[in-house]
Amino acid sequence: MLIDTYGRVATDLRVSLTDRCNLRCTYCMPEEGLQWLAKPDLLTDDEIVRLIDIAVTSLGIEEVRFTGGEPLLRPGLVGIVERVAALEPRPQMSLTTNGIGLKRTAAALKAAGLDRVNVSLDTLRPDVFKTLTRRDRHKDVIEGLHAARDAGLTPVKVNSVLMPGLNDDEAPDLLAWAVEHDYELRFIEQMPLDAQHGWKRDGMITAGDILASLRTRFELTAEGEEARGSAPAERWLVDGGPHVVGVIASVTRPFCAACDRTRLTADGQIRTCLFAQEETDLRAALRSDAPDEEIARIWRLAMWGKKAGAGLDDPSFVQPDRPMSAIGG
């Protein structure tokens, strides 16, 4: 079991498979990209599967989310999914992706055992997409979403970040589109995880702003805390259901008290929180032939030291040195 001093138990593992990405989203990284990890620093496929095996069989992990960077850039992705699906007990598996490349891989991922996907899409307008991501790939993402739905990787969740002056007027249109195509839309407040450290709380589009915009066109009924559990998104029924919309308000409505996540970076570091300043190295233990029991002990110790919250409302908050692309969403 992965328990911390506040009694929270981690059952959800986020695994970053690569720090690389084929988009350059303005809220994540600079236009020229980042200094990527060297290949020897990355965990191998075998190392990733071994760590997930330890997490599932010895530490109580029930859900595994593959992230990046962009996880579809990982050459061994389908094989990793297939091997994790064979573990006992079998964890639930999902993937967070920008959707580029999903059209050609969705069926293979489903066959390998992946349960569902989260796809990032911030706008319905190709010109705005190009401005936000610095790439002209809007059509590829739309086609990837359709392929995921047709392959049965459901519920297909769409993650959207609203940025002032770019797409902050699109919330109702995005929801209408998601309902039409049977996707579950989730808005995410912009978080301080950009490589440029340009994030400012003043002027960000808040959960309150998003809900006010949605209510100009839809009736929203809160599901409530009991239905939410440890999920990061607060959810509302849309016009009485069955469709729902979620808002992940990491900044204005933090949910740290219910957090059940532990994170593994692409280079084998354990992070107890997206906003953590400290990491615990599992790669060194792996490569020094440490037994599974020792690796599990190191992991438990790291989680025992997890802080009460991210501290985004604390004036002394310091943004993590690693951008989101290197940590995993």
mmCIF file of C-alpha atoms in Angstrom:
data_model
loop_
_atom_site.group_PDB
_atom_site.id
_atom_site.type_symbol
_atom_site.label_atom_id
_atom_site.label_comp_id
_atom_site.label_asym_id
_atom_site.label_seq_id
_atom_site.Cartn_x
_atom_site.Cartn_y
_atom_site.Cartn_z
ATOM 1 C CA MET A 1 0.000 0.000 0.000
ATOM 2 C CA LEU A 2 1.143 3.539 -0.812
ATOM 3 C CA ILE A 3 -0.092 5.633 2.103
ATOM 4 C CA ASP A 4 1.013 9.076 3.279
ATOM 5 C CA THR A 5 0.994 10.740 6.675
ATOM 6 C CA TYR A 6 -2.418 12.301 5.933
ATOM 7 C CA GLY A 7 -4.049 8.914 5.408
ATOM 8 C CA ARG A 8 -4.355 9.189 1.629
ATOM 9 C CA VAL A 9 -3.808 5.953 -0.285
ATOM 10 C CA ALA A 10 -2.459 6.056 -3.828
ATOM 11 C CA THR A 11 -4.215 3.613 -6.162
ATOM 12 C CA ASP A 12 -3.724 5.549 -9.433
ATOM 13 C CA LEU A 13 -0.321 5.515 -11.178
ATOM 14 C CA ARG A 14 0.529 8.044 -13.915
ATOM 15 C CA VAL A 15 3.396 6.820 -16.097
ATOM 16 C CA SER A 16 5.205 9.270 -18.384
ATOM 17 C CA LEU A 17 6.582 7.291 -21.327
ATOM 18 C CA THR A 18 8.523 10.140 -22.947
ATOM 19 C CA ASP A 19 9.208 13.829 -22.444
ATOM 20 C CA ARG A 20 8.971 14.499 -26.194
ATOM 21 C CA CYS A 21 5.958 15.985 -27.916
ATOM 22 C CA ASN A 22 5.023 16.778 -31.510
ATOM 23 C CA LEU A 23 3.086 19.932 -30.561
ATOM 24 C CA ARG A 24 4.393 23.136 -28.978
ATOM 25 C CA CYS A 25 1.415 24.284 -26.920
ATOM 26 C CA THR A 26 1.933 27.815 -25.649
ATOM 27 C CA TYR A 27 0.935 26.874 -22.080
ATOM 28 C CA CYS A 28 3.421 23.993 -21.944
ATOM 29 C CA MET A 29 6.675 24.718 -23.787
ATOM 30 C CA PRO A 30 8.506 27.287 -25.910
ATOM 31 C CA GLU A 31 8.245 27.248 -29.711
ATOM 32 C CA GLU A 32 11.750 25.808 -30.130
ATOM 33 C CA GLY A 33 10.957 22.894 -27.820
ATOM 34 C CA LEU A 34 13.002 21.739 -24.831
ATOM 35 C CA GLN A 35 16.232 19.930 -24.085
ATOM 36 C CA TRP A 36 14.956 16.354 -24.339
ATOM 37 C CA LEU A 37 16.153 13.535 -22.139
ATOM 38 C CA ALA A 38 18.999 11.452 -23.553
ATOM 39 C CA LYS A 39 17.954 7.932 -24.538
ATOM 40 C CA PRO A 40 20.108 6.229 -21.853
ATOM 41 C CA ASP A 41 18.274 8.296 -19.205
ATOM 42 C CA LEU A 42 14.867 6.999 -20.278
ATOM 43 C CA LEU A 43 13.427 3.875 -18.740
ATOM 44 C CA THR A 44 13.403 0.921 -21.109
ATOM 45 C CA ASP A 45 10.183 -0.926 -21.913
ATOM 46 C CA ASP A 46 11.243 -3.750 -19.582
ATOM 47 C CA GLU A 47 11.969 -1.302 -16.755
ATOM 48 C CA ILE A 48 8.593 0.395 -17.169
ATOM 49 C CA VAL A 49 6.725 -2.901 -17.097
ATOM 50 C CA ARG A 50 8.698 -4.090 -14.074
ATOM 51 C CA LEU A 51 7.894 -0.939 -12.096
ATOM 52 C CA ILE A 52 4.215 -1.173 -12.997
ATOM 53 C CA ASP A 53 4.273 -4.842 -11.970
ATOM 54 C CA ILE A 54 5.697 -3.883 -8.568
ATOM 55 C CA ALA A 55 3.104 -1.122 -8.209
ATOM 56 C CA VAL A 56 0.206 -3.424 -9.058
ATOM 57 C CA THR A 57 1.245 -6.591 -7.232
ATOM 58 C CA SER A 58 2.933 -5.089 -4.157
ATOM 59 C CA LEU A 59 1.686 -1.529 -3.695
ATOM 60 C CA GLY A 60 -2.043 -1.622 -4.381
ATOM 61 C CA ILE A 61 -2.144 0.277 -7.685
ATOM 62 C CA GLU A 62 -5.457 -0.317 -9.483
ATOM 63 C CA GLU A 63 -5.316 2.169 -12.362
ATOM 64 C CA VAL A 64 -2.469 3.042 -14.737
ATOM 65 C CA ARG A 65 -2.524 6.134 -16.966
ATOM 66 C CA PHE A 66 0.105 6.400 -19.703
ATOM 67 C CA THR A 67 1.145 9.993 -20.364
ATOM 68 C CA GLY A 68 4.025 11.977 -21.851
ATOM 69 C CA GLY A 69 5.056 14.310 -23.355
ATOM 70 C CA GLU A 70 3.137 12.528 -26.081
ATOM 71 C CA PRO A 71 2.958 8.791 -25.314
ATOM 72 C CA LEU A 72 2.094 7.849 -28.912
ATOM 73 C CA LEU A 73 5.703 8.803 -29.745
ATOM 74 C CA ARG A 74 6.927 5.853 -27.651
ATOM 75 C CA PRO A 75 7.859 3.098 -30.154
ATOM 76 C CA GLY A 76 7.061 0.270 -27.720
ATOM 77 C CA LEU A 77 3.728 1.642 -26.499
ATOM 78 C CA VAL A 78 1.471 -1.138 -27.800
ATOM 79 C CA GLY A 79 3.777 -3.797 -26.396
ATOM 80 C CA ILE A 80 3.889 -2.098 -22.999
ATOM 81 C CA VAL A 81 0.088 -1.956 -22.885
ATOM 82 C CA GLU A 82 -0.169 -5.633 -23.843
ATOM 83 C CA ARG A 83 2.285 -6.688 -21.129
ATOM 84 C CA VAL A 84 0.595 -4.601 -18.434
ATOM 85 C CA ALA A 85 -2.788 -6.033 -19.454
ATOM 86 C CA ALA A 86 -1.390 -9.496 -18.668
ATOM 87 C CA LEU A 87 -0.543 -8.591 -15.047
ATOM 88 C CA GLU A 88 -2.449 -10.146 -12.158
ATOM 89 C CA PRO A 89 -4.407 -8.346 -10.899
ATOM 90 C CA ARG A 90 -5.006 -6.507 -14.176
ATOM 91 C CA PRO A 91 -5.097 -2.724 -13.681
ATOM 92 C CA GLN A 92 -7.463 -0.419 -15.542
ATOM 93 C CA MET A 93 -5.440 1.323 -18.276
ATOM 94 C CA SER A 94 -5.943 4.673 -19.962
ATOM 95 C CA LEU A 95 -3.876 7.003 -22.130
ATOM 96 C CA THR A 96 -3.601 10.795 -22.252
ATOM 97 C CA THR A 97 -2.667 11.965 -25.747
ATOM 98 C CA ASN A 98 -2.811 14.953 -28.061
ATOM 99 C CA GLY A 99 -4.544 12.679 -30.572
ATOM 100 C CA ILE A 100 -2.005 13.000 -33.375
ATOM 101 C CA GLY A 101 -1.312 9.455 -34.519
ATOM 102 C CA LEU A 102 -4.326 8.044 -32.707
ATOM 103 C CA LYS A 103 -6.144 7.335 -35.985
ATOM 104 C CA ARG A 104 -3.540 4.712 -36.938
ATOM 105 C CA THR A 105 -3.008 3.258 -33.434
ATOM 106 C CA ALA A 106 -6.434 3.243 -31.741
ATOM 107 C CA ALA A 107 -7.446 -0.235 -32.907
ATOM 108 C CA ALA A 108 -4.070 -1.756 -31.975
ATOM 109 C CA LEU A 109 -4.158 -0.154 -28.529
ATOM 110 C CA LYS A 110 -7.661 -1.497 -27.905
ATOM 111 C CA ALA A 111 -6.599 -4.968 -29.012
ATOM 112 C CA ALA A 112 -3.580 -4.782 -26.678
ATOM 113 C CA GLY A 113 -5.851 -4.094 -23.713
ATOM 114 C CA LEU A 114 -6.116 -0.311 -23.341
ATOM 115 C CA ASP A 115 -9.468 0.632 -21.818
ATOM 116 C CA ARG A 116 -9.924 4.296 -22.770
ATOM 117 C CA VAL A 117 -8.261 7.561 -23.804
ATOM 118 C CA ASN A 118 -8.145 11.228 -22.819
ATOM 119 C CA VAL A 119 -7.469 13.498 -25.806
ATOM 120 C CA SER A 120 -6.359 17.123 -25.520
ATOM 121 C CA LEU A 121 -8.276 19.519 -27.782
ATOM 122 C CA ASP A 122 -8.629 23.179 -26.827
ATOM 123 C CA THR A 123 -10.531 24.564 -29.802
ATOM 124 C CA LEU A 124 -12.842 23.687 -32.671
ATOM 125 C CA ARG A 125 -11.231 26.307 -34.906
ATOM 126 C CA PRO A 126 -8.215 25.129 -36.957
ATOM 127 C CA ASP A 127 -6.661 28.622 -37.021
ATOM 128 C CA VAL A 128 -6.834 28.931 -33.239
ATOM 129 C CA PHE A 129 -5.435 25.401 -32.884
ATOM 130 C CA LYS A 130 -2.457 26.412 -34.995
ATOM 131 C CA THR A 131 -1.895 29.494 -32.838
ATOM 132 C CA LEU A 132 -2.143 27.529 -29.579
ATOM 133 C CA THR A 133 -0.045 24.530 -30.625
ATOM 134 C CA ARG A 134 2.189 26.118 -33.296
ATOM 135 C CA ARG A 135 1.297 23.175 -35.542
ATOM 136 C CA ASP A 136 -1.359 22.732 -38.272
ATOM 137 C CA ARG A 137 -2.694 19.355 -37.059
ATOM 138 C CA HIS A 138 -6.295 20.068 -36.041
ATOM 139 C CA LYS A 139 -7.724 17.599 -38.586
ATOM 140 C CA ASP A 140 -5.470 14.826 -37.274
ATOM 141 C CA VAL A 141 -6.772 15.276 -33.734
ATOM 142 C CA ILE A 142 -10.411 15.215 -34.840
ATOM 143 C CA GLU A 143 -9.784 12.034 -36.849
ATOM 144 C CA GLY A 144 -7.952 10.497 -33.890
ATOM 145 C CA LEU A 145 -10.914 11.167 -31.618
ATOM 146 C CA HIS A 146 -13.309 9.494 -34.019
ATOM 147 C CA ALA A 147 -10.970 6.495 -34.350
ATOM 148 C CA ALA A 148 -10.748 6.106 -30.567
ATOM 149 C CA ARG A 149 -14.537 6.148 -30.229
ATOM 150 C CA ASP A 150 -14.984 3.667 -33.090
ATOM 151 C CA ALA A 151 -12.341 1.344 -31.584
ATOM 152 C CA GLY A 152 -14.226 1.246 -28.276
ATOM 153 C CA LEU A 153 -11.722 3.222 -26.191
ATOM 154 C CA THR A 154 -14.625 4.711 -24.261
ATOM 155 C CA PRO A 155 -15.594 6.878 -22.587
ATOM 156 C CA VAL A 156 -13.467 9.130 -24.792
ATOM 157 C CA LYS A 157 -12.635 12.165 -22.669
ATOM 158 C CA VAL A 158 -11.648 15.479 -24.228
ATOM 159 C CA ASN A 159 -9.450 17.805 -22.162
ATOM 160 C CA SER A 160 -9.614 21.530 -22.947
ATOM 161 C CA VAL A 161 -7.664 24.487 -21.574
ATOM 162 C CA LEU A 162 -9.134 27.947 -22.179
ATOM 163 C CA MET A 163 -6.710 30.812 -22.748
ATOM 164 C CA PRO A 164 -7.599 34.532 -22.528
ATOM 165 C CA GLY A 165 -8.037 36.173 -25.912
ATOM 166 C CA LEU A 166 -7.667 32.921 -27.866
ATOM 167 C CA ASN A 167 -10.380 30.381 -27.115
ATOM 168 C CA ASP A 168 -12.041 31.691 -23.962
ATOM 169 C CA ASP A 169 -15.324 32.142 -25.870
ATOM 170 C CA GLU A 170 -15.527 28.513 -27.001
ATOM 171 C CA ALA A 171 -16.753 26.696 -23.882
ATOM 172 C CA PRO A 172 -20.422 26.360 -24.996
ATOM 173 C CA ASP A 173 -19.441 25.393 -28.546
ATOM 174 C CA LEU A 174 -17.013 22.752 -27.295
ATOM 175 C CA LEU A 175 -19.670 21.256 -25.030
ATOM 176 C CA ALA A 176 -22.305 21.180 -27.777
ATOM 177 C CA TRP A 177 -19.806 19.440 -30.060
ATOM 178 C CA ALA A 178 -18.817 16.908 -27.368
ATOM 179 C CA VAL A 179 -22.455 16.045 -26.673
ATOM 180 C CA GLU A 180 -23.110 15.610 -30.403
ATOM 181 C CA HIS A 181 -20.194 13.174 -30.797
ATOM 182 C CA ASP A 182 -20.663 11.397 -27.435
ATOM 183 C CA TYR A 183 -17.387 12.570 -25.919
ATOM 184 C CA GLU A 184 -17.008 13.543 -22.256
ATOM 185 C CA LEU A 185 -15.639 17.084 -22.128
ATOM 186 C CA ARG A 186 -13.458 18.270 -19.242
ATOM 187 C CA PHE A 187 -12.119 21.784 -18.875
ATOM 188 C CA ILE A 188 -8.800 22.171 -17.060
ATOM 189 C CA GLU A 189 -7.662 25.400 -15.452
ATOM 190 C CA GLN A 190 -4.290 26.464 -16.803
ATOM 191 C CA MET A 191 -1.653 25.345 -14.308
ATOM 192 C CA PRO A 192 1.826 26.739 -13.523
ATOM 193 C CA LEU A 193 3.704 24.022 -15.410
ATOM 194 C CA ASP A 194 4.941 25.921 -18.468
ATOM 195 C CA ALA A 195 8.639 25.789 -19.290
ATOM 196 C CA GLN A 196 8.762 29.552 -19.769
ATOM 197 C CA HIS A 197 7.400 30.192 -16.243
ATOM 198 C CA GLY A 198 5.020 32.714 -17.788
ATOM 199 C CA TRP A 199 1.926 31.547 -15.892
ATOM 200 C CA LYS A 200 0.073 34.234 -13.969
ATOM 201 C CA ARG A 201 -2.932 33.617 -11.786
ATOM 202 C CA ASP A 202 -4.352 37.042 -12.595
ATOM 203 C CA GLY A 203 -6.245 36.825 -15.862
ATOM 204 C CA MET A 204 -6.469 33.014 -16.052
ATOM 205 C CA ILE A 205 -9.814 31.490 -17.032
ATOM 206 C CA THR A 206 -11.187 30.020 -13.800
ATOM 207 C CA ALA A 207 -13.683 27.252 -13.134
ATOM 208 C CA GLY A 208 -16.194 29.933 -12.220
ATOM 209 C CA ASP A 209 -15.682 31.663 -15.570
ATOM 210 C CA ILE A 210 -16.113 28.384 -17.431
ATOM 211 C CA LEU A 211 -19.320 27.418 -15.638
ATOM 212 C CA ALA A 212 -20.819 30.877 -16.122
ATOM 213 C CA SER A 213 -20.118 30.627 -19.853
ATOM 214 C CA LEU A 214 -21.613 27.140 -20.133
ATOM 215 C CA ARG A 215 -24.761 28.190 -18.289
ATOM 216 C CA THR A 216 -25.545 30.740 -20.994
ATOM 217 C CA ARG A 217 -26.598 27.758 -23.148
ATOM 218 C CA PHE A 218 -26.976 24.702 -20.915
ATOM 219 C CA GLU A 219 -28.612 23.703 -17.642
ATOM 220 C CA LEU A 220 -25.968 22.185 -15.359
ATOM 221 C CA THR A 221 -26.775 19.995 -12.363
ATOM 222 C CA ALA A 222 -23.913 19.119 -9.997
ATOM 223 C CA GLU A 223 -23.276 15.413 -9.433
ATOM 224 C CA GLY A 224 -21.907 16.158 -5.976
ATOM 225 C CA GLU A 225 -18.902 15.121 -3.898
ATOM 226 C CA GLU A 226 -20.102 11.579 -3.235
ATOM 227 C CA ALA A 227 -20.226 10.775 -6.949
ATOM 228 C CA ARG A 228 -16.881 12.510 -7.504
ATOM 229 C CA GLY A 229 -14.852 10.468 -5.027
ATOM 230 C CA SER A 230 -11.123 11.020 -5.620
ATOM 231 C CA ALA A 231 -11.554 12.082 -9.264
ATOM 232 C CA PRO A 232 -9.933 15.435 -10.111
ATOM 233 C CA ALA A 233 -12.931 16.671 -12.099
ATOM 234 C CA GLU A 234 -16.088 18.100 -10.621
ATOM 235 C CA ARG A 235 -18.877 16.954 -12.941
ATOM 236 C CA TRP A 236 -22.260 18.343 -13.949
ATOM 237 C CA LEU A 237 -25.145 16.700 -15.785
ATOM 238 C CA VAL A 238 -25.848 18.578 -19.010
ATOM 239 C CA ASP A 239 -29.534 19.442 -19.482
ATOM 240 C CA GLY A 240 -30.514 16.660 -17.084
ATOM 241 C CA GLY A 241 -28.175 14.028 -18.575
ATOM 242 C CA PRO A 242 -27.043 11.541 -19.621
ATOM 243 C CA HIS A 243 -24.102 13.627 -20.878
ATOM 244 C CA VAL A 244 -21.786 15.217 -18.357
ATOM 245 C CA VAL A 245 -19.163 17.949 -18.362
ATOM 246 C CA GLY A 246 -16.256 18.196 -15.941
ATOM 247 C CA VAL A 247 -14.043 20.969 -14.634
ATOM 248 C CA ILE A 248 -10.624 20.298 -13.121
ATOM 249 C CA ALA A 249 -10.004 23.363 -10.981
ATOM 250 C CA SER A 250 -6.493 22.608 -9.726
ATOM 251 C CA VAL A 251 -5.813 26.276 -8.994
ATOM 252 C CA THR A 252 -9.052 27.760 -7.631
ATOM 253 C CA ARG A 253 -10.651 24.628 -6.134
ATOM 254 C CA PRO A 254 -7.760 22.313 -5.235
ATOM 255 C CA PHE A 255 -8.621 18.691 -4.459
ATOM 256 C CA CYS A 256 -5.387 17.656 -2.742
ATOM 257 C CA ALA A 257 -7.159 16.162 0.291
ATOM 258 C CA ALA A 258 -8.645 13.417 -1.900
ATOM 259 C CA CYS A 259 -5.613 12.813 -4.130
ATOM 260 C CA ASP A 260 -4.946 9.129 -4.860
ATOM 261 C CA ARG A 261 -2.159 9.509 -7.437
ATOM 262 C CA THR A 262 1.525 8.675 -7.675
ATOM 263 C CA ARG A 263 3.618 9.600 -10.701
ATOM 264 C CA LEU A 264 6.520 7.969 -12.511
ATOM 265 C CA THR A 265 8.546 10.164 -14.867
ATOM 266 C CA ALA A 266 10.045 8.938 -18.126
ATOM 267 C CA ASP A 267 13.492 8.818 -16.500
ATOM 268 C CA GLY A 268 12.369 6.767 -13.523
ATOM 269 C CA GLN A 269 11.677 9.340 -10.826
ATOM 270 C CA ILE A 270 8.759 9.146 -8.408
ATOM 271 C CA ARG A 271 6.830 12.389 -7.965
ATOM 272 C CA THR A 272 4.190 12.570 -5.265
ATOM 273 C CA CYS A 273 2.507 15.592 -6.905
ATOM 274 C CA LEU A 274 2.555 17.469 -10.222
ATOM 275 C CA PHE A 275 3.841 20.490 -8.328
ATOM 276 C CA ALA A 276 6.409 18.691 -6.167
ATOM 277 C CA GLN A 277 9.923 20.106 -5.929
ATOM 278 C CA GLU A 278 11.408 16.756 -4.909
ATOM 279 C CA GLU A 279 11.744 13.453 -6.743
ATOM 280 C CA THR A 280 12.790 9.966 -5.654
ATOM 281 C CA ASP A 281 15.018 7.956 -7.977
ATOM 282 C CA LEU A 282 13.850 4.420 -8.820
ATOM 283 C CA ARG A 283 15.956 4.108 -11.962
ATOM 284 C CA ALA A 284 19.181 3.844 -9.968
ATOM 285 C CA ALA A 285 17.714 1.054 -7.866
ATOM 286 C CA LEU A 286 16.538 -0.779 -10.979
ATOM 287 C CA ARG A 287 19.924 -0.558 -12.640
ATOM 288 C CA SER A 288 21.819 -1.641 -9.539
ATOM 289 C CA ASP A 289 19.853 -4.910 -9.505
ATOM 290 C CA ALA A 290 17.844 -4.054 -6.407
ATOM 291 C CA PRO A 291 15.159 -6.667 -5.667
ATOM 292 C CA ASP A 292 11.479 -5.800 -6.084
ATOM 293 C CA GLU A 293 11.047 -5.596 -2.305
ATOM 294 C CA GLU A 294 13.688 -2.847 -2.054
ATOM 295 C CA ILE A 295 12.163 -0.847 -4.893
ATOM 296 C CA ALA A 296 8.749 -1.126 -3.243
ATOM 297 C CA ARG A 297 10.264 0.075 0.041
ATOM 298 C CA ILE A 298 11.789 3.157 -1.634
ATOM 299 C CA TRP A 299 8.463 3.910 -3.311
ATOM 300 C CA ARG A 300 6.528 3.613 -0.029
ATOM 301 C CA LEU A 301 8.980 5.915 1.702
ATOM 302 C CA ALA A 302 8.621 8.528 -1.044
ATOM 303 C CA MET A 303 4.831 8.515 -0.760
ATOM 304 C CA TRP A 304 4.946 8.653 3.034
ATOM 305 C CA GLY A 305 6.555 12.084 2.692
ATOM 306 C CA LYS A 306 3.851 13.492 0.391
ATOM 307 C CA LYS A 307 2.828 17.017 1.354
ATOM 308 C CA ALA A 308 -0.680 18.032 2.344
ATOM 309 C CA GLY A 309 -1.261 20.101 -0.781
ATOM 310 C CA ALA A 310 0.251 21.773 -3.819
ATOM 311 C CA GLY A 311 0.297 25.195 -2.150
ATOM 312 C CA LEU A 312 -0.739 27.150 -5.249
ATOM 313 C CA ASP A 313 -2.471 29.708 -3.018
ATOM 314 C CA ASP A 314 0.680 30.192 -0.940
ATOM 315 C CA PRO A 315 2.627 33.369 -1.837
ATOM 316 C CA SER A 316 5.845 31.388 -1.407
ATOM 317 C CA PHE A 317 4.845 28.802 -4.055
ATOM 318 C CA VAL A 318 7.710 28.009 -6.413
ATOM 319 C CA GLN A 319 6.907 26.536 -9.821
ATOM 320 C CA PRO A 320 8.509 23.121 -10.452
ATOM 321 C CA ASP A 321 11.661 23.142 -12.560
ATOM 322 C CA ARG A 322 10.266 20.475 -14.867
ATOM 323 C CA PRO A 323 7.513 21.491 -17.332
ATOM 324 C CA MET A 324 4.380 19.381 -17.763
ATOM 325 C CA SER A 325 5.846 17.611 -20.792
ATOM 326 C CA ALA A 326 8.556 16.097 -18.599
ATOM 327 C CA ILE A 327 6.319 15.201 -15.657
ATOM 328 C CA GLY A 328 3.221 13.702 -17.253
ATOM 329 C CA GLY A 329 -0.344 14.888 -16.915
#
